[in-house]
XYZ file of C-alpha atoms in Angstrom:
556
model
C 44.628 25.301 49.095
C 47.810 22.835 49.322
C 50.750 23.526 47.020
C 51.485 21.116 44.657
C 54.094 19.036 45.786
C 51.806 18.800 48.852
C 49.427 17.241 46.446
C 52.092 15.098 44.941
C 52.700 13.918 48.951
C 49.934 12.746 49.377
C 49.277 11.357 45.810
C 52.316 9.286 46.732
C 50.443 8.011 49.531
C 47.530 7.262 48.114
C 49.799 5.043 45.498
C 51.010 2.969 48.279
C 47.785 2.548 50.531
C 45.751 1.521 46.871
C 48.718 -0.515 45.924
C 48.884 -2.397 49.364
C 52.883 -1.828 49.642
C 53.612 -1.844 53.178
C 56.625 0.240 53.474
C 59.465 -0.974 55.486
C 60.945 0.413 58.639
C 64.003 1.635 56.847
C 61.671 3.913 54.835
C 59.228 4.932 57.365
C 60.739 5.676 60.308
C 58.435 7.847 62.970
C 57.976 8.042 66.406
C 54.382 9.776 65.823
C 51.519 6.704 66.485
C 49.382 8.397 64.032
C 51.605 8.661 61.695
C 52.939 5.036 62.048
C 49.438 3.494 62.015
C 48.635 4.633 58.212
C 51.658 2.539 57.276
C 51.160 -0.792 59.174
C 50.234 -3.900 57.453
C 46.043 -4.210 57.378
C 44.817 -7.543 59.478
C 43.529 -10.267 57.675
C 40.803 -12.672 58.702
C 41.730 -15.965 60.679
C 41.243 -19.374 59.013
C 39.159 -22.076 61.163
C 37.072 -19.370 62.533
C 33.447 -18.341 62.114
C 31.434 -15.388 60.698
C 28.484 -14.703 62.284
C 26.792 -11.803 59.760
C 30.497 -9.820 59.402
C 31.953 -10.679 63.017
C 34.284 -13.270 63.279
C 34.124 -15.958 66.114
C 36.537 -18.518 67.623
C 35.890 -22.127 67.161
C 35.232 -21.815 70.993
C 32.689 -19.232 70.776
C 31.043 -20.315 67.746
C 30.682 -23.885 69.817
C 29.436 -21.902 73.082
C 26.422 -20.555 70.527
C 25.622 -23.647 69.375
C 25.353 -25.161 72.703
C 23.090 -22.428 74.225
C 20.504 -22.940 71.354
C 20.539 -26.662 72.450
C 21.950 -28.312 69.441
C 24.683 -30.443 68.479
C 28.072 -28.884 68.589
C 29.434 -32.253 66.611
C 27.140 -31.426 63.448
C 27.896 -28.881 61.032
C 24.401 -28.174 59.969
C 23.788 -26.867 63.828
C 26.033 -24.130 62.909
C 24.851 -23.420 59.623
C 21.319 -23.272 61.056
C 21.911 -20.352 63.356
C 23.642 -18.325 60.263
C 27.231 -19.171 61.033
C 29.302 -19.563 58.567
C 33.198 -21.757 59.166
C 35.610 -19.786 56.961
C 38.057 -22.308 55.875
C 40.308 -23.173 53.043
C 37.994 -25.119 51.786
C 35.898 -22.706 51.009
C 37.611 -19.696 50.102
C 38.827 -22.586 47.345
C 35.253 -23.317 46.269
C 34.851 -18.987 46.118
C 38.060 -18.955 44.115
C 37.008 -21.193 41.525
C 33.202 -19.560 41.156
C 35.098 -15.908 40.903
C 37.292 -17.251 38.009
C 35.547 -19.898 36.071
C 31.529 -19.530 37.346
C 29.076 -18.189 34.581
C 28.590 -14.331 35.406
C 24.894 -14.011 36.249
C 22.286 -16.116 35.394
C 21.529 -17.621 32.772
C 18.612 -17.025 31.484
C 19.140 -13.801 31.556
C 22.180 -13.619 29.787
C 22.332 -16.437 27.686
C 18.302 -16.850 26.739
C 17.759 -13.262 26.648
C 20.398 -10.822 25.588
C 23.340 -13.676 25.477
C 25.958 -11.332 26.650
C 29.198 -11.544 24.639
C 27.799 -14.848 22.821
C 30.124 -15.686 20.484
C 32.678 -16.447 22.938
C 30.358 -18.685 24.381
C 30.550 -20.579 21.331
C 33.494 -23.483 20.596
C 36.149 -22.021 18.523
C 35.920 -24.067 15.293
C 32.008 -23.361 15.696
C 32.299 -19.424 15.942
C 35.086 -19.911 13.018
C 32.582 -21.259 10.792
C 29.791 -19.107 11.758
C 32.529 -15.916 10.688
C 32.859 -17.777 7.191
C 29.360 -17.637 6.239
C 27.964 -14.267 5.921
C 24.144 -15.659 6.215
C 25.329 -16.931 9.958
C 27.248 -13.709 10.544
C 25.624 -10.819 9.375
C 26.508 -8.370 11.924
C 30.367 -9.849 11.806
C 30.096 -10.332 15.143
C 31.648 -13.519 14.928
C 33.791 -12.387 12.671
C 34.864 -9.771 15.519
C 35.510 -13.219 17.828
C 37.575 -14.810 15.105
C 39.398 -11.649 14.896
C 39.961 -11.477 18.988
C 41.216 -15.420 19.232
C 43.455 -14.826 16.288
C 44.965 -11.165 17.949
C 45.697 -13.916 20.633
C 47.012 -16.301 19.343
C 49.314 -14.650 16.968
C 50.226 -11.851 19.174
C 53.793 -11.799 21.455
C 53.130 -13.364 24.420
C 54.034 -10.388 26.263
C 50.647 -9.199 29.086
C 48.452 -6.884 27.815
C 45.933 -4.486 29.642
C 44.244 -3.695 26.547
C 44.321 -5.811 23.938
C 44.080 -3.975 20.241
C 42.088 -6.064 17.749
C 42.361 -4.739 14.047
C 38.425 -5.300 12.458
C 39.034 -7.857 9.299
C 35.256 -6.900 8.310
C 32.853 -4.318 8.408
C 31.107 -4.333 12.302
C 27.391 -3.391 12.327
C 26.434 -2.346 15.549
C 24.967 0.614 16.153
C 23.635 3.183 13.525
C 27.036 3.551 12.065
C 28.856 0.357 11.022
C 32.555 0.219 12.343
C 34.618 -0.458 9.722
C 37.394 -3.149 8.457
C 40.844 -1.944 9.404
C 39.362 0.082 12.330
C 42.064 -0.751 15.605
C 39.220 -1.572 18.802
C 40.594 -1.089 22.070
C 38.782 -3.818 23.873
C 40.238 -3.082 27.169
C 40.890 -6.907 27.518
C 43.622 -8.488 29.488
C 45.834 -10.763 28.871
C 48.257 -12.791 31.375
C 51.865 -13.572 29.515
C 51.950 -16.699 27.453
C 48.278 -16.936 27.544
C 45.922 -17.964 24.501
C 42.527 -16.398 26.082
C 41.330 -13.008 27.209
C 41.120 -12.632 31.418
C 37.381 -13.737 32.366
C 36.777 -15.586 29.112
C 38.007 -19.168 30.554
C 36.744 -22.667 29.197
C 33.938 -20.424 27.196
C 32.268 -19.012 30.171
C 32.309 -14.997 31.199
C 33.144 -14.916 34.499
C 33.474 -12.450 37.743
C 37.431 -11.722 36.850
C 36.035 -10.040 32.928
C 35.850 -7.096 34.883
C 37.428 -8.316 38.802
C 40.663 -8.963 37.493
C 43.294 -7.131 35.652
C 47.025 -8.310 34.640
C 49.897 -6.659 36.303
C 52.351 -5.603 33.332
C 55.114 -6.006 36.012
C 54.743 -9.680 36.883
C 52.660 -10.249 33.436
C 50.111 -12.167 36.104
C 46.183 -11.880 36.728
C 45.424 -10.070 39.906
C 42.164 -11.445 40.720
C 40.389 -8.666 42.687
C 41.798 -5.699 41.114
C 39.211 -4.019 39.102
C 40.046 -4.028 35.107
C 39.245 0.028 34.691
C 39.391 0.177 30.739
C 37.889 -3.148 29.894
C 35.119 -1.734 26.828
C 31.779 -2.917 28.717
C 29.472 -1.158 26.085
C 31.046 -2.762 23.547
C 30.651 -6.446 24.438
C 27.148 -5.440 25.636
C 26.292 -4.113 22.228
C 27.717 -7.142 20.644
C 24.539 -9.007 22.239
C 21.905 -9.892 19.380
C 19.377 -8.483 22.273
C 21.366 -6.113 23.996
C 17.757 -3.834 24.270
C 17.267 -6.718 26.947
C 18.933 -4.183 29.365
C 17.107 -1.039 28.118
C 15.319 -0.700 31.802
C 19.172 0.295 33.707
C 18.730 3.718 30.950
C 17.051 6.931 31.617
C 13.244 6.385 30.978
C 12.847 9.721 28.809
C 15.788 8.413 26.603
C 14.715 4.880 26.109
C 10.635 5.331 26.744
C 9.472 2.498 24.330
C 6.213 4.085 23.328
C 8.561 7.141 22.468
C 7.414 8.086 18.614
C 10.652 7.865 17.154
C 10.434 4.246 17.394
C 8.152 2.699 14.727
C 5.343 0.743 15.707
C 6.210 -2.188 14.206
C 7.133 -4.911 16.983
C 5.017 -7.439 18.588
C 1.015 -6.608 19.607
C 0.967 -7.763 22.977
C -1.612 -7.291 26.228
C -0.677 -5.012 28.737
C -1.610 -4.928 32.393
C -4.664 -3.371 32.318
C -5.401 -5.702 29.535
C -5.206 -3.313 26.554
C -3.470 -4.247 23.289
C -0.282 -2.416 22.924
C 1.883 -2.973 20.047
C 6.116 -2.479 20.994
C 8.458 -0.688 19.014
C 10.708 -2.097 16.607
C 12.608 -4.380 17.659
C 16.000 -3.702 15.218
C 14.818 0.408 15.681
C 15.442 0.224 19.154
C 18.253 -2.417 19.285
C 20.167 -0.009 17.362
C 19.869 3.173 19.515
C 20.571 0.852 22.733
C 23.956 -0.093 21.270
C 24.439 3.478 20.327
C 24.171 4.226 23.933
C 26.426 1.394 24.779
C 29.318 2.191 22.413
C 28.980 5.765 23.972
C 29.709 4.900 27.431
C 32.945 5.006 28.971
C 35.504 2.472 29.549
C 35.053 0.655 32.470
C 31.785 1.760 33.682
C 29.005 -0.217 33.723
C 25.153 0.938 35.139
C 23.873 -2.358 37.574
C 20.288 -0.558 38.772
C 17.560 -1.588 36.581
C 15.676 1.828 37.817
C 15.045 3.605 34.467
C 18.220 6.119 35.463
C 21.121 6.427 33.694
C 23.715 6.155 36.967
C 26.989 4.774 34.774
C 29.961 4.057 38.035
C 33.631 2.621 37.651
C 33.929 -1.006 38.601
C 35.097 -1.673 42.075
C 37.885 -3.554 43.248
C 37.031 -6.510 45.379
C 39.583 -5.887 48.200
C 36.344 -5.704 50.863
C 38.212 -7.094 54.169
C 37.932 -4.475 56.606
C 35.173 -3.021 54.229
C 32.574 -5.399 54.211
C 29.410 -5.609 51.035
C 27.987 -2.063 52.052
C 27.363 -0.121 49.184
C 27.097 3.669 48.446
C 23.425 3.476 49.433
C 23.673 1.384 52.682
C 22.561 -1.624 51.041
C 24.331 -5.015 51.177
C 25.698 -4.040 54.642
C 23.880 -6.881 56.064
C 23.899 -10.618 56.678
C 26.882 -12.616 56.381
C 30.727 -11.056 55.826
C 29.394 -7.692 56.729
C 27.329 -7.750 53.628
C 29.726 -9.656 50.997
C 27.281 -12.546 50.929
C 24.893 -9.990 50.035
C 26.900 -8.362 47.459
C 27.943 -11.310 45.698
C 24.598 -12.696 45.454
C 23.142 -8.906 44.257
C 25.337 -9.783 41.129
C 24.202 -12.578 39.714
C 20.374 -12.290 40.893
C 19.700 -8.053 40.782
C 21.803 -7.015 38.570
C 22.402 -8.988 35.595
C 18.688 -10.168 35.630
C 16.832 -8.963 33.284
C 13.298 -10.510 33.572
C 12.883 -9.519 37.675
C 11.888 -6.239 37.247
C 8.859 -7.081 36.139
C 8.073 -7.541 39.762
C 8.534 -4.119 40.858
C 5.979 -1.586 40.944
C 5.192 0.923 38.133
C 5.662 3.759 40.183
C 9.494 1.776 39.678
C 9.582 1.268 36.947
C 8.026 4.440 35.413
C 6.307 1.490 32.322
C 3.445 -0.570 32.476
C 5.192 -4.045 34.016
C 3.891 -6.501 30.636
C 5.357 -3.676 28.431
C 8.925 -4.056 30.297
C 8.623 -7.550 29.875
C 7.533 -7.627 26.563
C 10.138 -5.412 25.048
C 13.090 -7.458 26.364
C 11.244 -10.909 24.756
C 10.121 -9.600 21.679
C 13.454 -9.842 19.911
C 15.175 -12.607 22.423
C 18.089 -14.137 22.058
C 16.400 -17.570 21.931
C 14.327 -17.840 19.435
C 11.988 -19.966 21.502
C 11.600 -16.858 23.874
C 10.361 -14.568 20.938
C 6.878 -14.310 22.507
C 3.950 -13.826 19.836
C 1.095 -11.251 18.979
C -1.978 -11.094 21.409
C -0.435 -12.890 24.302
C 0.131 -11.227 27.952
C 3.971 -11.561 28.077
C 3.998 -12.494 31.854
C 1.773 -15.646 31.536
C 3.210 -16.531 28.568
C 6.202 -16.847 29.789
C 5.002 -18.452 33.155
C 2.886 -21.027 30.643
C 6.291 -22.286 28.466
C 9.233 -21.597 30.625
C 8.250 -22.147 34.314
C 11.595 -21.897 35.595
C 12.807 -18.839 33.626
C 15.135 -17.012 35.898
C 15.231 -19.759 38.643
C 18.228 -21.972 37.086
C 20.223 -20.553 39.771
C 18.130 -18.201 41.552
C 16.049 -18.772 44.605
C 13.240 -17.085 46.437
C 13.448 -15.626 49.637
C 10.344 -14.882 52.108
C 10.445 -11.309 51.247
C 9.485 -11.985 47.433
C 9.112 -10.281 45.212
C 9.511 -7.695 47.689
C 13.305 -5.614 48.774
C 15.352 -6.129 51.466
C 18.762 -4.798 52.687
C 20.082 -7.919 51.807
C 17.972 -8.295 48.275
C 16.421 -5.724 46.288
C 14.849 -7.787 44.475
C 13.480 -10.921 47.080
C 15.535 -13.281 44.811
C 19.498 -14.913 45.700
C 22.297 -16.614 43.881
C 21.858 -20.464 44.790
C 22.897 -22.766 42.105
C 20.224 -25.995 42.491
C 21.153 -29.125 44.652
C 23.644 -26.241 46.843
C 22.471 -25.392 50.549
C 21.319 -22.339 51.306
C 23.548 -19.354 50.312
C 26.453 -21.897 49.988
C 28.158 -20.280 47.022
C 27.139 -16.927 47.706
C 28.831 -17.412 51.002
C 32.241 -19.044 49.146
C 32.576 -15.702 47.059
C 32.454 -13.710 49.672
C 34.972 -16.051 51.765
C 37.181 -15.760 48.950
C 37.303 -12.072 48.381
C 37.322 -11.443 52.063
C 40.692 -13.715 51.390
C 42.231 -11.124 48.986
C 44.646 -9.105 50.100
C 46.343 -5.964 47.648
C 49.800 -6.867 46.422
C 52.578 -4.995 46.240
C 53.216 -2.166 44.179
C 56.581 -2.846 42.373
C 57.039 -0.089 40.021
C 60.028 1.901 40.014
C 57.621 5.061 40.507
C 57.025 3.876 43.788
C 60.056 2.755 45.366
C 61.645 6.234 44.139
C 58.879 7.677 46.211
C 59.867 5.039 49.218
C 63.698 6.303 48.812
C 63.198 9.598 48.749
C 60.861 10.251 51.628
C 57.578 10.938 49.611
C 55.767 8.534 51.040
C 56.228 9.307 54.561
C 55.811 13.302 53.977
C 52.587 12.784 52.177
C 51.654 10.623 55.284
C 52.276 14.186 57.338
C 50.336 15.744 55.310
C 47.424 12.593 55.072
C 47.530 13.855 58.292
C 47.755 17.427 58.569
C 44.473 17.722 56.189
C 42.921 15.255 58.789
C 42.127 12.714 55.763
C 42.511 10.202 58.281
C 39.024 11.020 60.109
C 37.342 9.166 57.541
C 39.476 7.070 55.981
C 40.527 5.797 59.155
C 43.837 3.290 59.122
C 43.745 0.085 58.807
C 41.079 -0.261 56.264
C 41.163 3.519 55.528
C 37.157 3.439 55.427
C 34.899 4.742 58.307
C 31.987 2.568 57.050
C 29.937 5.276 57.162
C 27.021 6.701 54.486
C 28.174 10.115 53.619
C 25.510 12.403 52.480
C 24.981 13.978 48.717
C 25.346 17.005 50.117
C 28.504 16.657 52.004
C 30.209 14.861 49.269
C 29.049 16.829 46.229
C 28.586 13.925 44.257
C 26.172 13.392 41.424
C 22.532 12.471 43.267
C 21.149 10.366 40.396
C 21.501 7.486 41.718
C 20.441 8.254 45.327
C 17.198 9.651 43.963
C 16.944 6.144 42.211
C 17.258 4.314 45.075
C 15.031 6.565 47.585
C 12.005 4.718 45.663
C 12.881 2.178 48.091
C 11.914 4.038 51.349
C 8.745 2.771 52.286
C 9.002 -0.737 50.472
C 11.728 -2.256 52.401
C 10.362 -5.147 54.711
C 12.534 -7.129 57.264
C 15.364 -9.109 55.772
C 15.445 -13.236 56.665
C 16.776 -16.132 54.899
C 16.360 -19.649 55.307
C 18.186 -21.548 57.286
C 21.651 -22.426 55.544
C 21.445 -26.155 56.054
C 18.567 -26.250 53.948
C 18.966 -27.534 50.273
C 16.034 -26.452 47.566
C 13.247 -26.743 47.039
C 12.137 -24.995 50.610
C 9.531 -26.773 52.363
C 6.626 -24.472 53.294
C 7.385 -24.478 57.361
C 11.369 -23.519 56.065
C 12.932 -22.536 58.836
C 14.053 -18.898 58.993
C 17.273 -16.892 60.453
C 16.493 -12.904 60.924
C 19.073 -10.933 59.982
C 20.461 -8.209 62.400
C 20.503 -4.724 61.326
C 24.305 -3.253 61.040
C 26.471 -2.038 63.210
C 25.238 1.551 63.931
C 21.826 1.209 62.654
C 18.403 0.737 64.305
C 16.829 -1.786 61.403
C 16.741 -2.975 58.489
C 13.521 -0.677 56.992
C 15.371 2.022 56.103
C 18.086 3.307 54.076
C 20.389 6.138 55.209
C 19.544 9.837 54.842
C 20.971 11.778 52.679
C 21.067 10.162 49.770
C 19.386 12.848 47.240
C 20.025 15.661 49.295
C-alpha cells in the first residue's frame, strides 16, 4: 500500500498529464528516458495529410494509392472513393462549427419526439410569453427558461461552471413539484461577458452542452473538456415526452405493462397482432422524470438496451486515442474510430425511434409496444398515434422520413456493425458520404489539452511534486498501460481485471452473434444511394482478426 504523500505524487501527476501542462526543463530535469518520456509534449496530427481508417498518410503516399487503383490522382473524389480522408483546415473548420453550433442528434428524435430541453429552442420573446400565460405553461417549464435567460442576463459577468437559477414559480416535474424560491444547480456554463449558457447557441443544443466547460482561470470555453456537473436529468425531465427515452432504463424498473401503471393510454396492435392498450401516458412520464432528477450530475446512459448503465461524460481529447470505446466498438473506420463515434451520437444514441429495429430478445418488449409508448404522448402533436393502429406502419404511412432528416442507411441495416450498432449514420442530406461525420472527428482529433494554470499546479511544478510522482508513476509500473505519449495502451481490459461494474458489458454481449461485416459507401457519393452504390470494406483494428466480434471479457 503507498503512503500518502506517495499518493499525493502521483495525484500531482495525474493533474498535469489530464491538464496537458507540459512541464519545462527547469522543472523536470532527469537523465532517466522513462522518466523523461511521461513529461514530453504528446504529437499532434499533420495538416495536408491523409487518414486512411486512423493511419495517417503523406500527400505522396496517399497519391501512390490512388495511382495503383488506377484512378485519377488530380480528382478529389478518387481519394474519397478508396476511404481516404485529406485532413485539412478546412475541415477541422467545418468540424468546429458542427461541434459548437450543429443540432445535437437528430431531429426527429429530439425535437418531434421528446423535444429535449425545448423551451430553449424557442425565440426568447416567444418562451417569455408562453411563461406569462399559465394555460401555455403549466408545468412552468418555460417559466424555468425565463428564469435561466434572466439569471444571465442580470448576473456579473464573471464565468460560471454552474450557474444557480432561483425558481420564480412552482416546477412540476416529477411526483413532487419543486418549488418557487428553490436555488437549481443547473451545472451550466457560462464564458465571461456572455448572455447564453455554453451549448445553447443561436437556439440550438449542441455537442459543447456537455463537450465543453469554461475555465474559471481564463473565464473561456474549452471546447473538448467534458462539463462534469452539467444537470443532464434535469433538462431531460424538462422534455414534455421525456418517457421517449424510457428504453436506455432497466426493463424491470420501467416494464410498461408493469401494474403500477394504469391502463389508460392508447389501444394499439402489437406484433403478433394482438390489441394491447399502453400505460398512462402522464403515470409513466412522471416516474421517468423521477428517475431523471435522481441521477447524478454529469452522467448520462447512451445504450438504448433496457439497462440502467449511467457513465461520466468523456472528454473529447481522442488524438492518440482514437473512437474505441469501453466495449471495442467504434475502433474502426476512419480516425481510428472517431468517425464512428461521432456519428454513434447523433444516429444510436440520441435516437429514439431505431430500436424498434432490434430484436426482442434486445429489447426484452414486444418491438410495436416500444414504439408505441414513446408516440403515444409525443412531443408533436401530429405524432400522437391513435387507438387500433400498428404503431410501426402508422408511422411508416404519415411520416416516411421519420428519423432520416439526417440519418442514412448503411448496407448492414437494420443490422450492427463495429462501426454502427444500429445500421444507420449521421449524414445531413445533399452532404457526401460521411462528410460531417468525418469533419467532427477531424476537429476533435485537432484538440489538444491546454494548460493547467492554477496556482495548485505550478506549486507542485516548484516544488518537485510533479517529477517525484513521475518516480513513483513509475515505480508502481502505471506506465505499462497507460503508456506515454497518449498514456492509453488501446487495449480492452477485462471486467474481471478491472473490477468494474459489468452492467453494461452484459448489455452489450447481446451483440455477439449479430455483428455482420462493417462497409460504407463510397465517400464521394451524395444521397440518395443508387442500388449498385459502390462499397469500401472496412479493415478490422489494429490487433484484431475482424470485425464479428467484440472483445472478451466484457461480463466476466
Amino acid at each position: 500500500m503507498f503512503h500518502r504523500g506517495a499518493v499525493f505524487l502521483v495525484a500531482s501527476l495525474c493533474l498535469v498529464i489530464a491538464t496537458g501542462m507540459t512541464c519545462p526543463a527547469q522543472f523536470v530535469a532527469t537523465d532517466d528516458p522513462e522518466l523523461s518520456a511521461l513529461f514530453e509534449p504528446a504529437p499532434m496530427r499533420e495538416l495536408d495529410t491523409y487518414d486512411l481508417f486512423g493511419k495517417s498518410l503523406s500527400r505522396d503516399e496517399a497519391r501512390q494509392m490512388v495511382v495503383d487503383a488506377g484512378m485519377d490522382p488530380e480528382v478529389d473524389e478518387s481519394y474519397l472513393r478508396l476511404g481516404l480522408v485529406h485532413y485539412t483546415q478546412e475541415l477541422i473548420d467545418k468540424g468546429r462549427t458542427q461541434f459548437l453550433q450543429g443540432q445535437l442528434g437528430d431531429p426527429f428524435s429530439i425535437s418531434n419526439i421528446i423535444s429535449f430541453a425545448s423551451e430553449f429552442g424557442k425565440s426568447t420573446v416567444q418562451s417569455a410569453l408562453d411563461s406569462l400565460d399559465p394555460t401555455k405553461d403549466p408545468d412552468g417549464t418555460a417559466t424555468f427558461l425565463r428564469d435561466v435567460l434572466l439569471t444571465c442576463l442580470l448576473r456579473p459577468k464573471d464565468p460560471t461552471t454552474n450557474l444557480e437559477v432561483t425558481l420564480t414559480r412552482d416546477l412540476h416535474i416529477g411526483s413532487t413539484p419543486i418549488p418557487a424560491g428553490t436555488v437549481m444547480r443547473t451545472g451550466l456554463d457560462v464564458q465571461a461577458g456572455n448572455f447564453t449558457p455554453v451549448g445553447f447557441d443561436g437556439g440550438a443544443v449542441s455537442c459543447a452542452i456537455c463537450h465543453a466547460s469554461v475555465d474559471t482561470v481564463t473565464g473561456r470555453e474549452i471546447v473538448g473538456r467534458a462539463n462534469t456537473d452539467l444537470d443532464i436529468g434535469l433538462f431531460l425531465a424538462l422534455s414534455p415526452n421525456s418517457a421517449g427515452a424510457f428504453i436506455k432504463v432497466n426493463r424491470d424498473d420501467f416494464d410498461p405493462m408493469d401494474p403500477r401503471f394504469p391502463r389508460t393510454g392508447r389501444t394499439i396492435v402489437n406484433s403478433k397482432g394482438d390489441e394491447v392498450t399502453l400505460p398512462d401516458p402522464i403515470a409513466y412520464e412522471t416516474a421517468m422524470d423521477d428517475f431523471l432528477l435522481s441521477m447524478p450530475k454529469g452522467t448520462f446512459d447512451a445504450g438504448p438496451d433496457s439497462r440502467t448503465s449511467l457513465v461520466r461524460v468523456p472528454d473529447n481529447f481522442v488524438i492518440g486515442e482514437g473512437g474505441m470505446g469501453w466495449d471495442g466498438g467504434f475502433n474502426i473506420g476512419p480516425f481510428g474510430g472517431v468517425t464512428a463515434f461521432s456519428s454513434a451520437v447523433h444516429s444510436f444514441e440520441l435516437s429514439m425511434s431505431s430500436p424498434f429495429f432490434s430484436p426482442e430478445s434486445v429489447l426484452e418488449i414486444d418491438p410495436e409496444v416500444f414504439l408505441g409508448v414513446i408516440l403515444q404522448n409525443a412531443a408533436d402533436p401530429a405524432l400522437r398515434i391513435p387507438d387500433g393502429v400498428r404503431p410501426s406502419v402508422w408511422l411508416k404511412e404519415n411520416f416516411p422520413l421519420a428519423e432520416r432528416e439526417r440519418l442514412m442507411e448503411i448496407p448492414s441495416f437494420p443490422d450492427p456493425t463495429l462501426f454502427s450498432l444500429n445500421g444507420l449514420v449521421f449524414n445531413p442530406p445533399g452532404e457526401r458520404v460521411m462528410e460531417s461525420a468525418n469533419a467532427l472527428a477531424a476537429f476533435q482529433t485537432s484538440l489538444n489539452v491546454p494548460p493547467n494554470r492554477t496556482p495548485e499546479n505550478f506549486t507542485a511544478l516548484i516544488s518537485g511534486a510533479v517529477q517525484r510522482g513521475g518516480e513513483v508513476f513509475l515505480a508502481a509500473k502505471c506506465n505499462e498501460c497507460h503508456i506515454p505519449p497518449y498514456f492509453t495502451d488501446r487495449v480492452i481490459h477485462t471486467v474481471d481485471e478491472l473490477g468494474v461494474n459489468p452492467v453494461r458489458g452484459k448489455a452489450r454481449n447481446s451483440l455477439q452473434g449479430r455483428l455482420v461485416a462493417a462497409r460504407l459507401p463510397a465517400f464521394d457519393l451524395v444521397g440518395p444511394l443508387p442500388a449498385d452504390a459502390p462499397m469500401i470494406d472496412l479493415p478490422p483494428a489494429e490487433g484484431t482478426d475482424d470485425n464479428l466480434h467484440l472483445p472478451p471479457g466484457l461480463s466476466q
